[in-house]
């Protein structure tokens, strides 16, 4: 319950942030010629170009939905059932549509799950776009586990 409470605060419009001020894949990351390396110089360059409140929003909604469903089964508190359904829907909304452009300006495959949703900052306006790291097997596996948990919840609990 405590973990869900903490993680819920990191939920943005398109996914869940890893942590506040996370500069990896933040706004314009793919246009700033910044390596994804974890060395000190790469991190410093990312930190310098970071635009506040533009952290990447990751595919963790499926994990949240699955976890909330498990907590609901144990606690029987409606709020966890509601959260599991809400975050399942958010997770499904992360599947790419047709003719979508990724955060690097290139097209991304249709009906695929990206690693995250990133922002493009242009002329003071933010636009969301799927990460070019797509499809990601980890996000597909997470969604599969979520759907299995939600199916079990529906079948075991008779939820409609």
PDB file of C-alpha atoms in Angstrom:
ATOM      1  CA  UNK A   1       0.000   0.000   0.000  1.00  0.00           C
ATOM      2  CA  UNK A   2       2.818   2.387   0.862  1.00  0.00           C
ATOM      3  CA  UNK A   3       4.620   1.736  -2.414  1.00  0.00           C
ATOM      4  CA  UNK A   4       1.436   2.351  -4.411  1.00  0.00           C
ATOM      5  CA  UNK A   5       0.910   5.629  -2.568  1.00  0.00           C
ATOM      6  CA  UNK A   6       4.440   6.808  -3.375  1.00  0.00           C
ATOM      7  CA  UNK A   7       4.382   5.674  -7.002  1.00  0.00           C
ATOM      8  CA  UNK A   8       0.961   7.200  -7.676  1.00  0.00           C
ATOM      9  CA  UNK A   9       2.455  10.636  -7.005  1.00  0.00           C
ATOM     10  CA  UNK A  10       4.839  10.034  -9.920  1.00  0.00           C
ATOM     11  CA  UNK A  11       2.026   9.394 -12.412  1.00  0.00           C
ATOM     12  CA  UNK A  12       1.882  11.912 -15.228  1.00  0.00           C
ATOM     13  CA  UNK A  13      -0.577  12.209 -18.107  1.00  0.00           C
ATOM     14  CA  UNK A  14       1.091   9.456 -20.200  1.00  0.00           C
ATOM     15  CA  UNK A  15       2.951   7.168 -17.811  1.00  0.00           C
ATOM     16  CA  UNK A  16       4.865   7.050 -14.549  1.00  0.00           C
ATOM     17  CA  UNK A  17       8.089   8.943 -13.901  1.00  0.00           C
ATOM     18  CA  UNK A  18      10.996   6.980 -12.473  1.00  0.00           C
ATOM     19  CA  UNK A  19      11.738   9.864 -10.090  1.00  0.00           C
ATOM     20  CA  UNK A  20      11.487  13.651  -9.990  1.00  0.00           C
ATOM     21  CA  UNK A  21      14.064  15.547 -12.088  1.00  0.00           C
ATOM     22  CA  UNK A  22      15.010  12.376 -14.003  1.00  0.00           C
ATOM     23  CA  UNK A  23      16.851  13.772 -17.020  1.00  0.00           C
ATOM     24  CA  UNK A  24      17.151  10.539 -19.009  1.00  0.00           C
ATOM     25  CA  UNK A  25      14.793  10.810 -22.019  1.00  0.00           C
ATOM     26  CA  UNK A  26      13.454  14.157 -20.763  1.00  0.00           C
ATOM     27  CA  UNK A  27      12.287  16.824 -23.242  1.00  0.00           C
ATOM     28  CA  UNK A  28      14.321  17.012 -26.462  1.00  0.00           C
ATOM     29  CA  UNK A  29      16.647  14.249 -25.226  1.00  0.00           C
ATOM     30  CA  UNK A  30      16.761  12.662 -28.668  1.00  0.00           C
ATOM     31  CA  UNK A  31      17.735  15.946 -30.362  1.00  0.00           C
ATOM     32  CA  UNK A  32      20.493  17.014 -27.956  1.00  0.00           C
ATOM     33  CA  UNK A  33      23.152  14.513 -29.088  1.00  0.00           C
ATOM     34  CA  UNK A  34      23.441  13.135 -25.579  1.00  0.00           C
ATOM     35  CA  UNK A  35      24.687   9.616 -25.074  1.00  0.00           C
ATOM     36  CA  UNK A  36      22.666   7.266 -22.939  1.00  0.00           C
ATOM     37  CA  UNK A  37      25.847   6.350 -21.073  1.00  0.00           C
ATOM     38  CA  UNK A  38      25.886   6.483 -17.309  1.00  0.00           C
ATOM     39  CA  UNK A  39      29.315   8.106 -17.001  1.00  0.00           C
ATOM     40  CA  UNK A  40      29.630  11.399 -15.140  1.00  0.00           C
ATOM     41  CA  UNK A  41      30.120  13.539 -18.284  1.00  0.00           C
ATOM     42  CA  UNK A  42      27.008  12.174 -20.013  1.00  0.00           C
ATOM     43  CA  UNK A  43      24.939  12.699 -16.879  1.00  0.00           C
ATOM     44  CA  UNK A  44      26.234  16.270 -16.478  1.00  0.00           C
ATOM     45  CA  UNK A  45      25.346  17.076 -20.102  1.00  0.00           C
ATOM     46  CA  UNK A  46      21.822  15.687 -19.637  1.00  0.00           C
ATOM     47  CA  UNK A  47      21.402  17.614 -16.399  1.00  0.00           C
ATOM     48  CA  UNK A  48      22.470  20.865 -18.084  1.00  0.00           C
ATOM     49  CA  UNK A  49      19.891  20.510 -20.871  1.00  0.00           C
ATOM     50  CA  UNK A  50      17.070  19.327 -18.553  1.00  0.00           C
ATOM     51  CA  UNK A  51      13.800  21.252 -18.866  1.00  0.00           C
ATOM     52  CA  UNK A  52      11.896  21.105 -15.539  1.00  0.00           C
ATOM     53  CA  UNK A  53       8.731  18.974 -15.417  1.00  0.00           C
ATOM     54  CA  UNK A  54       9.537  17.124 -18.650  1.00  0.00           C
ATOM     55  CA  UNK A  55      10.663  13.799 -17.202  1.00  0.00           C
ATOM     56  CA  UNK A  56       9.988  10.763 -19.362  1.00  0.00           C
ATOM     57  CA  UNK A  57       6.852   8.863 -18.361  1.00  0.00           C
ATOM     58  CA  UNK A  58       7.526   5.136 -18.401  1.00  0.00           C
ATOM     59  CA  UNK A  59       5.341   2.104 -19.051  1.00  0.00           C
ATOM     60  CA  UNK A  60       4.983   1.322 -15.324  1.00  0.00           C
ATOM     61  CA  UNK A  61       1.189   1.824 -15.392  1.00  0.00           C
ATOM     62  CA  UNK A  62       0.827  -1.898 -16.117  1.00  0.00           C
ATOM     63  CA  UNK A  63       2.886  -2.778 -13.032  1.00  0.00           C
ATOM     64  CA  UNK A  64       0.830  -0.339 -10.975  1.00  0.00           C
ATOM     65  CA  UNK A  65      -2.452  -1.850 -12.230  1.00  0.00           C
ATOM     66  CA  UNK A  66      -1.307  -5.384 -11.419  1.00  0.00           C
ATOM     67  CA  UNK A  67      -0.083  -4.347  -7.970  1.00  0.00           C
ATOM     68  CA  UNK A  68      -3.294  -2.451  -7.171  1.00  0.00           C
ATOM     69  CA  UNK A  69      -5.332  -5.517  -8.206  1.00  0.00           C
ATOM     70  CA  UNK A  70      -3.328  -7.704  -5.824  1.00  0.00           C
ATOM     71  CA  UNK A  71      -3.772  -5.207  -2.973  1.00  0.00           C
ATOM     72  CA  UNK A  72      -7.505  -5.058  -3.744  1.00  0.00           C
ATOM     73  CA  UNK A  73      -7.793  -8.853  -3.436  1.00  0.00           C
ATOM     74  CA  UNK A  74      -6.098  -8.687  -0.040  1.00  0.00           C
ATOM     75  CA  UNK A  75      -7.800  -5.571   1.339  1.00  0.00           C
ATOM     76  CA  UNK A  76     -11.161  -5.455  -0.459  1.00  0.00           C
ATOM     77  CA  UNK A  77     -10.864  -1.663  -0.559  1.00  0.00           C
ATOM     78  CA  UNK A  78     -12.616  -0.190  -3.612  1.00  0.00           C
ATOM     79  CA  UNK A  79      -9.924   2.441  -4.117  1.00  0.00           C
ATOM     80  CA  UNK A  80      -7.462  -0.277  -5.161  1.00  0.00           C
ATOM     81  CA  UNK A  81      -9.927  -1.824  -7.585  1.00  0.00           C
ATOM     82  CA  UNK A  82     -10.564   1.616  -9.081  1.00  0.00           C
ATOM     83  CA  UNK A  83      -6.828   2.273  -9.339  1.00  0.00           C
ATOM     84  CA  UNK A  84      -6.204  -1.086 -10.994  1.00  0.00           C
ATOM     85  CA  UNK A  85      -8.812  -0.358 -13.674  1.00  0.00           C
ATOM     86  CA  UNK A  86      -7.654   3.239 -14.156  1.00  0.00           C
ATOM     87  CA  UNK A  87      -4.003   2.247 -14.547  1.00  0.00           C
ATOM     88  CA  UNK A  88      -4.904  -0.685 -16.809  1.00  0.00           C
ATOM     89  CA  UNK A  89      -6.673   1.783 -19.100  1.00  0.00           C
ATOM     90  CA  UNK A  90      -3.691   4.143 -18.954  1.00  0.00           C
ATOM     91  CA  UNK A  91      -1.428   1.241 -19.860  1.00  0.00           C
ATOM     92  CA  UNK A  92      -3.558   0.282 -22.848  1.00  0.00           C
ATOM     93  CA  UNK A  93      -3.529   3.923 -23.989  1.00  0.00           C
ATOM     94  CA  UNK A  94       0.269   3.703 -24.308  1.00  0.00           C
ATOM     95  CA  UNK A  95      -0.054   1.388 -27.315  1.00  0.00           C
ATOM     96  CA  UNK A  96       0.945   3.351 -30.386  1.00  0.00           C
ATOM     97  CA  UNK A  97      -1.545   4.243 -33.086  1.00  0.00           C
ATOM     98  CA  UNK A  98      -1.037   4.515 -36.815  1.00  0.00           C
ATOM     99  CA  UNK A  99       1.241   7.146 -38.321  1.00  0.00           C
ATOM    100  CA  UNK A 100       2.754   8.168 -34.985  1.00  0.00           C
ATOM    101  CA  UNK A 101       6.080   9.944 -34.815  1.00  0.00           C
ATOM    102  CA  UNK A 102       8.526   9.100 -32.046  1.00  0.00           C
ATOM    103  CA  UNK A 103      10.378  11.522 -29.801  1.00  0.00           C
ATOM    104  CA  UNK A 104      13.346  11.375 -32.188  1.00  0.00           C
ATOM    105  CA  UNK A 105      11.252  12.616 -35.135  1.00  0.00           C
ATOM    106  CA  UNK A 106      11.034   9.236 -36.865  1.00  0.00           C
ATOM    107  CA  UNK A 107       7.970   7.059 -37.326  1.00  0.00           C
ATOM    108  CA  UNK A 108       7.283   4.292 -34.811  1.00  0.00           C
ATOM    109  CA  UNK A 109       5.492   0.993 -35.391  1.00  0.00           C
ATOM    110  CA  UNK A 110       1.740   0.822 -34.975  1.00  0.00           C
ATOM    111  CA  UNK A 111       0.258  -1.264 -32.122  1.00  0.00           C
ATOM    112  CA  UNK A 112       3.549  -1.328 -30.209  1.00  0.00           C
ATOM    113  CA  UNK A 113       4.512  -0.527 -26.632  1.00  0.00           C
ATOM    114  CA  UNK A 114       7.283   2.022 -26.159  1.00  0.00           C
ATOM    115  CA  UNK A 115       9.672   2.163 -23.251  1.00  0.00           C
ATOM    116  CA  UNK A 116       8.305   5.558 -22.293  1.00  0.00           C
ATOM    117  CA  UNK A 117       6.566   8.669 -23.524  1.00  0.00           C
ATOM    118  CA  UNK A 118       8.855  11.662 -23.950  1.00  0.00           C
ATOM    119  CA  UNK A 119       8.271  15.340 -24.466  1.00  0.00           C
ATOM    120  CA  UNK A 120       9.338  17.547 -27.310  1.00  0.00           C
ATOM    121  CA  UNK A 121       9.688  21.169 -26.217  1.00  0.00           C
ATOM    122  CA  UNK A 122       9.274  23.683 -29.022  1.00  0.00           C
ATOM    123  CA  UNK A 123       8.458  27.390 -28.771  1.00  0.00           C
ATOM    124  CA  UNK A 124       7.346  27.053 -25.155  1.00  0.00           C
ATOM    125  CA  UNK A 125       4.939  24.199 -25.924  1.00  0.00           C
ATOM    126  CA  UNK A 126       5.256  20.547 -24.905  1.00  0.00           C
ATOM    127  CA  UNK A 127       4.237  17.711 -27.220  1.00  0.00           C
ATOM    128  CA  UNK A 128       4.224  14.074 -26.093  1.00  0.00           C
ATOM    129  CA  UNK A 129       5.679  11.330 -28.275  1.00  0.00           C
ATOM    130  CA  UNK A 130       6.580   7.681 -27.786  1.00  0.00           C
ATOM    131  CA  UNK A 131      10.211   6.868 -27.131  1.00  0.00           C
ATOM    132  CA  UNK A 132      12.001   5.463 -30.181  1.00  0.00           C
ATOM    133  CA  UNK A 133      12.925   2.484 -28.001  1.00  0.00           C
ATOM    134  CA  UNK A 134       9.973   0.514 -29.303  1.00  0.00           C
ATOM    135  CA  UNK A 135       8.682  -2.159 -29.117  1.00  0.00           C
ATOM    136  CA  UNK A 136      10.157  -2.978 -25.746  1.00  0.00           C
ATOM    137  CA  UNK A 137       9.868  -6.567 -24.566  1.00  0.00           C
ATOM    138  CA  UNK A 138       9.876  -5.489 -20.918  1.00  0.00           C
ATOM    139  CA  UNK A 139       6.804  -3.306 -21.464  1.00  0.00           C
ATOM    140  CA  UNK A 140       5.088  -6.114 -23.409  1.00  0.00           C
ATOM    141  CA  UNK A 141       5.830  -8.602 -20.623  1.00  0.00           C
ATOM    142  CA  UNK A 142       4.554  -6.153 -18.018  1.00  0.00           C
ATOM    143  CA  UNK A 143       1.314  -5.635 -19.934  1.00  0.00           C
ATOM    144  CA  UNK A 144       0.880  -9.392 -20.364  1.00  0.00           C
ATOM    145  CA  UNK A 145       1.258  -9.941 -16.608  1.00  0.00           C
ATOM    146  CA  UNK A 146      -1.179  -7.099 -15.910  1.00  0.00           C
ATOM    147  CA  UNK A 147      -3.787  -8.517 -18.288  1.00  0.00           C
ATOM    148  CA  UNK A 148      -3.434 -11.954 -16.695  1.00  0.00           C
ATOM    149  CA  UNK A 149      -3.910 -10.464 -13.215  1.00  0.00           C
ATOM    150  CA  UNK A 150      -6.921  -8.429 -14.353  1.00  0.00           C
ATOM    151  CA  UNK A 151      -8.429 -11.490 -16.041  1.00  0.00           C
ATOM    152  CA  UNK A 152      -7.986 -13.475 -12.822  1.00  0.00           C
ATOM    153  CA  UNK A 153      -9.578 -10.652 -10.856  1.00  0.00           C
ATOM    154  CA  UNK A 154     -12.605 -10.610 -13.149  1.00  0.00           C
ATOM    155  CA  UNK A 155     -12.975 -14.400 -13.158  1.00  0.00           C
ATOM    156  CA  UNK A 156     -12.269 -14.984  -9.458  1.00  0.00           C
ATOM    157  CA  UNK A 157     -14.219 -12.045  -8.102  1.00  0.00           C
ATOM    158  CA  UNK A 158     -17.060 -11.930 -10.599  1.00  0.00           C
ATOM    159  CA  UNK A 159     -16.298  -8.271 -11.290  1.00  0.00           C
ATOM    160  CA  UNK A 160     -18.076  -6.871 -14.310  1.00  0.00           C
TER     161      UNK A 160
END
